[in-house]
Short mmCIF file of C-alpha atoms in Angstrom, two decimals:
data_model
loop_
_atom_site.label_atom_id
_atom_site.label_comp_id
_atom_site.label_asym_id
_atom_site.label_seq_id
_atom_site.Cartn_x
_atom_site.Cartn_y
_atom_site.Cartn_z
CA UNK A 1213 70.29 133.44 46.20
CA UNK A 1214 67.58 133.93 43.64
CA UNK A 1215 65.86 136.74 41.92
CA UNK A 1216 67.61 140.06 41.63
CA UNK A 1217 69.67 139.82 44.85
CA UNK A 1218 72.88 138.94 42.88
CA UNK A 1219 72.32 141.97 40.75
CA UNK A 1220 71.90 144.19 43.94
CA UNK A 1221 74.93 142.85 45.65
CA UNK A 1222 77.10 143.28 42.47
CA UNK A 1223 75.97 146.94 42.01
CA UNK A 1224 76.91 147.61 45.55
CA UNK A 1225 80.28 146.13 45.20
CA UNK A 1226 80.98 148.13 42.00
CA UNK A 1227 79.61 151.28 43.66
CA UNK A 1228 81.89 150.77 46.70
CA UNK A 1229 84.90 150.16 44.52
CA UNK A 1230 84.10 153.45 42.52
CA UNK A 1231 83.61 155.42 45.76
CA UNK A 1232 86.70 154.10 47.23
CA UNK A 1233 88.74 154.93 44.18
CA UNK A 1234 87.43 158.52 44.33
CA UNK A 1235 88.91 158.77 47.80
CA UNK A 1236 91.78 156.22 47.84
CA UNK A 1237 92.71 155.83 44.10
CA UNK A 1238 96.30 154.63 44.75
CA UNK A 1239 95.34 152.24 47.54
CA UNK A 1240 92.61 150.59 45.41
CA UNK A 1241 95.01 150.65 42.31
CA UNK A 1242 97.73 148.87 44.35
CA UNK A 1243 95.14 146.23 45.69
CA UNK A 1244 94.14 145.68 42.07
CA UNK A 1245 97.68 145.22 40.98
CA UNK A 1246 98.66 142.94 43.77
CA UNK A 1247 95.53 140.62 43.13
CA UNK A 1248 96.85 140.29 39.59
CA UNK A 1249 100.43 139.69 40.74
CA UNK A 1250 99.25 137.07 43.19
CA UNK A 1251 97.37 135.25 40.55
CA UNK A 1252 100.34 135.20 38.16
CA UNK A 1253 102.61 134.20 40.98
CA UNK A 1254 100.34 131.22 42.01
CA UNK A 1255 100.26 129.91 38.48
CA UNK A 1256 104.06 130.01 38.20
CA UNK A 1257 104.62 128.57 41.67
CA UNK A 1258 102.12 125.59 41.02
CA UNK A 1259 103.57 125.00 37.64
CA UNK A 1260 107.18 125.12 38.84
CA UNK A 1261 106.33 122.88 41.80
CA UNK A 1262 104.75 120.33 39.61
CA UNK A 1263 107.80 119.97 37.39
CA UNK A 1264 109.99 119.49 40.48
CA UNK A 1265 107.46 117.11 42.13
CA UNK A 1266 106.96 115.04 38.97
CA UNK A 1267 110.54 114.86 37.58
CA UNK A 1268 112.30 114.86 40.91
CA UNK A 1269 110.01 112.86 43.30
CA UNK A 1270 107.59 110.96 40.82
CA UNK A 1271 104.68 112.64 42.53
CA UNK A 1272 102.50 115.86 42.15
CA UNK A 1273 99.25 117.70 42.90
CA UNK A 1274 96.34 116.06 41.06
CA UNK A 1275 94.43 119.34 40.94
CA UNK A 1276 97.30 121.52 39.63
CA UNK A 1277 95.98 121.51 36.15
CA UNK A 1278 92.50 122.57 37.21
CA UNK A 1279 93.87 125.20 39.53
CA UNK A 1280 96.04 126.85 36.96
CA UNK A 1281 93.07 126.81 34.49
CA UNK A 1282 90.96 128.60 36.96
CA UNK A 1283 93.61 131.10 37.91
CA UNK A 1284 94.21 131.88 34.27
CA UNK A 1285 90.53 132.59 33.79
CA UNK A 1286 90.64 134.84 36.75
CA UNK A 1287 93.75 136.57 35.29
CA UNK A 1288 91.83 137.30 32.07
CA UNK A 1289 88.58 138.29 33.76
CA UNK A 1290 90.28 140.68 36.07
CA UNK A 1291 93.08 141.76 33.58
CA UNK A 1292 90.75 142.91 30.96
CA UNK A 1293 89.23 145.75 33.08
CA UNK A 1294 92.58 146.67 34.48
CA UNK A 1295 94.10 146.92 30.91
CA UNK A 1296 91.36 149.37 30.07
CA UNK A 1297 91.96 151.38 33.23
CA UNK A 1298 95.61 151.64 32.76
CA UNK A 1299 95.45 151.96 28.83
CA UNK A 1300 97.45 148.84 28.33
CA UNK A 1301 95.43 147.13 25.54
CA UNK A 1302 97.13 147.30 22.31
CA UNK A 1303 95.44 147.93 19.01
CA UNK A 1304 95.75 149.33 15.50
CA UNK A 1305 94.39 152.95 15.21
CA UNK A 1306 95.79 153.95 11.83
CA UNK A 1307 92.17 154.56 10.59
CA UNK A 1308 91.32 156.68 13.63
CA UNK A 1309 94.46 158.72 13.40
CA UNK A 1310 93.71 159.52 9.66
CA UNK A 1311 90.37 160.97 10.74
CA UNK A 1312 89.67 164.53 11.84
CA UNK A 1313 90.10 164.99 15.63
CA UNK A 1314 86.32 165.43 16.25
CA UNK A 1315 85.49 162.29 14.27
CA UNK A 1316 88.37 160.30 15.88
CA UNK A 1317 86.68 161.17 19.25
CA UNK A 1318 83.26 160.00 18.09
CA UNK A 1319 84.65 156.65 16.99
CA UNK A 1320 86.60 156.40 20.30
CA UNK A 1321 83.49 156.96 22.30
CA UNK A 1322 81.76 154.38 20.16
CA UNK A 1323 84.49 151.86 21.01
CA UNK A 1324 84.08 152.60 24.67
CA UNK A 1325 80.25 152.28 24.43
CA UNK A 1326 80.70 148.94 22.79
CA UNK A 1327 82.82 147.69 25.63
CA UNK A 1328 80.09 148.79 28.06
CA UNK A 1329 77.37 147.05 26.00
CA UNK A 1330 79.50 143.97 25.61
CA UNK A 1331 80.05 143.71 29.42
CA UNK A 1332 76.41 144.22 30.02
CA UNK A 1333 75.40 141.69 27.45
CA UNK A 1334 77.56 139.02 28.96
CA UNK A 1335 76.66 139.88 32.47
CA UNK A 1336 72.93 139.66 32.04
CA UNK A 1337 71.03 139.89 28.65
CA UNK A 1338 67.61 140.27 30.36
CA UNK A 1339 67.74 144.08 29.77
CA UNK A 1340 67.55 143.42 26.03
CA UNK A 1341 63.89 142.30 26.47
CA UNK A 1342 63.08 146.02 26.86
CA UNK A 1343 64.38 146.40 23.31
CA UNK A 1344 62.10 143.65 21.95
CA UNK A 1345 64.50 140.70 22.04
CA UNK A 1346 63.38 137.38 23.54
CA UNK A 1347 66.60 136.56 25.41
CA UNK A 1348 67.68 135.41 28.88
CA UNK A 1349 70.76 134.19 30.74
CA UNK A 1350 74.25 135.58 31.40
CA UNK A 1351 77.08 135.34 33.77
CA UNK A 1352 74.89 136.26 36.92
CA UNK A 1353 72.18 133.61 36.02
CA UNK A 1354 74.90 131.03 35.35
CA UNK A 1355 76.73 131.80 38.61
CA UNK A 1356 73.37 131.71 40.61
CA UNK A 1357 72.61 128.21 39.56
CA UNK A 1358 75.80 126.93 40.89
CA UNK A 1359 75.31 128.87 44.03
CA UNK A 1360 71.87 127.35 44.42
CA UNK A 1361 72.86 123.73 43.99
CA UNK A 1362 76.33 123.85 45.72
CA UNK A 1363 78.02 121.73 43.01
CA UNK A 1364 81.85 121.16 43.52
CA UNK A 1365 84.63 121.39 41.15
CA UNK A 1366 86.32 118.29 39.82
CA UNK A 1367 89.76 118.11 41.55
CA UNK A 1368 90.10 120.95 44.13
CA UNK A 1369 89.36 119.99 47.67
CA UNK A 1370 88.97 121.91 50.87
CA UNK A 1371 91.66 121.24 53.48
CA UNK A 1372 90.70 118.33 55.71
CA UNK A 1373 90.80 120.45 58.91
CA UNK A 1374 88.44 122.84 57.33
CA UNK A 1375 86.09 120.07 56.44
CA UNK A 1376 86.23 118.71 60.07
CA UNK A 1377 86.02 122.19 61.69
CA UNK A 1378 83.21 123.61 59.61
CA UNK A 1379 81.52 120.55 58.20
CA UNK A 1380 82.36 121.76 54.80
CA UNK A 1381 81.81 119.40 51.70
CA UNK A 1382 84.82 117.75 50.18
CA UNK A 1383 85.18 119.57 46.90
CA UNK A 1384 85.63 123.39 46.60
CA UNK A 1385 82.19 125.02 45.68
CA UNK A 1386 82.10 125.83 41.98
CA UNK A 1387 80.24 129.20 42.70
CA UNK A 1388 83.33 130.26 44.41
CA UNK A 1389 85.46 129.61 41.46
CA UNK A 1390 82.90 131.29 39.20
CA UNK A 1391 82.71 134.38 41.38
CA UNK A 1392 85.39 136.08 39.14
CA UNK A 1393 82.97 135.86 36.05
CA UNK A 1394 80.29 138.34 37.21
CA UNK A 1395 82.85 140.49 39.21
CA UNK A 1396 85.16 140.66 36.33
CA UNK A 1397 82.43 141.64 33.80
CA UNK A 1398 80.91 144.19 36.22
CA UNK A 1399 84.52 145.71 36.53
CA UNK A 1400 84.69 145.81 32.75
CA UNK A 1401 81.49 147.74 32.52
CA UNK A 1402 82.74 150.20 35.27
CA UNK A 1403 86.13 150.71 33.45
CA UNK A 1404 84.48 151.09 30.09
CA UNK A 1405 82.15 153.77 31.51
CA UNK A 1406 85.11 155.48 33.11
CA UNK A 1407 87.02 155.30 29.81
CA UNK A 1408 84.03 156.79 28.04
CA UNK A 1409 83.75 159.70 30.33
CA UNK A 1410 87.70 160.29 30.17
CA UNK A 1411 87.47 160.23 26.27
CA UNK A 1412 84.36 162.69 26.25
CA UNK A 1413 86.14 165.05 28.69
CA UNK A 1414 89.54 164.78 26.80
CA UNK A 1415 91.52 163.10 29.59
CA UNK A 1416 92.47 160.23 27.06
CA UNK A 1417 92.35 159.76 23.47
CA UNK A 1418 90.98 156.20 22.97
CA UNK A 1419 90.60 152.78 24.72
CA UNK A 1420 93.82 151.36 23.27
CA UNK A 1421 97.53 152.12 23.47
CA UNK A 1422 98.96 151.88 20.00
CA UNK A 1423 101.71 154.49 20.13
CA UNK A 1424 103.74 153.65 23.18
CA UNK A 1425 106.92 153.41 21.15
CA UNK A 1426 106.37 156.83 19.69
CA UNK A 1427 105.63 158.29 23.07
CA UNK A 1428 108.88 156.58 24.58
CA UNK A 1429 110.91 158.14 21.79
CA UNK A 1430 109.38 161.50 22.60
CA UNK A 1431 110.13 161.09 26.30
CA UNK A 1432 113.71 160.08 25.91
CA UNK A 1433 114.88 161.92 22.82
CA UNK A 1434 117.29 164.09 24.80
CA UNK A 1435 118.84 161.43 26.96
CA UNK A 1436 121.89 161.01 24.73
CA UNK A 1437 122.26 164.74 24.49
CA UNK A 1438 122.38 164.97 28.26
#
């Protein structure tokens, strides 16, 4: 897969997710949540299983550390866009809150724009050539190289039955492991764009959530009285 085909497929994927969200928001939201829950649960299960296997039976899974490292990177890459979508990222907004409302909105929009540019830059920096910068590379190019050469990871292996049935190589393809990198960054750009639009239209104040304690107090101030 060379040229701009990875860009096209990624664009189609993001467009499909966006269109499905417009029609089935709750379903897509639950799927996204369950993916993150599955990743966290798999890390916990493998870690717990390793402790039991090592100290109880003097054995273990040689690929456990690599598996957990991969899953943790997936959690970060998918979680950062989910955090923007659900306004879970924490931050300090004491300066923003001290500004006039209109100026606060301008800086919040600037923050969302920085997220978009950051995701685009890491995804593929080729677009910077149009601005006069001599740069190349990014997550898509990095992923494409491993897809082209079919290199495997260090420890993870395909099941023996799968190797025999489909004639697969021994080690898990590294491009499969790295697939979370371009998808995660593409989702970051999507969520950043959605946040930019929401801030511009007044649906949310900023990217970060810095006043959850204050909001909880307001929501529950009459509980004791009741």
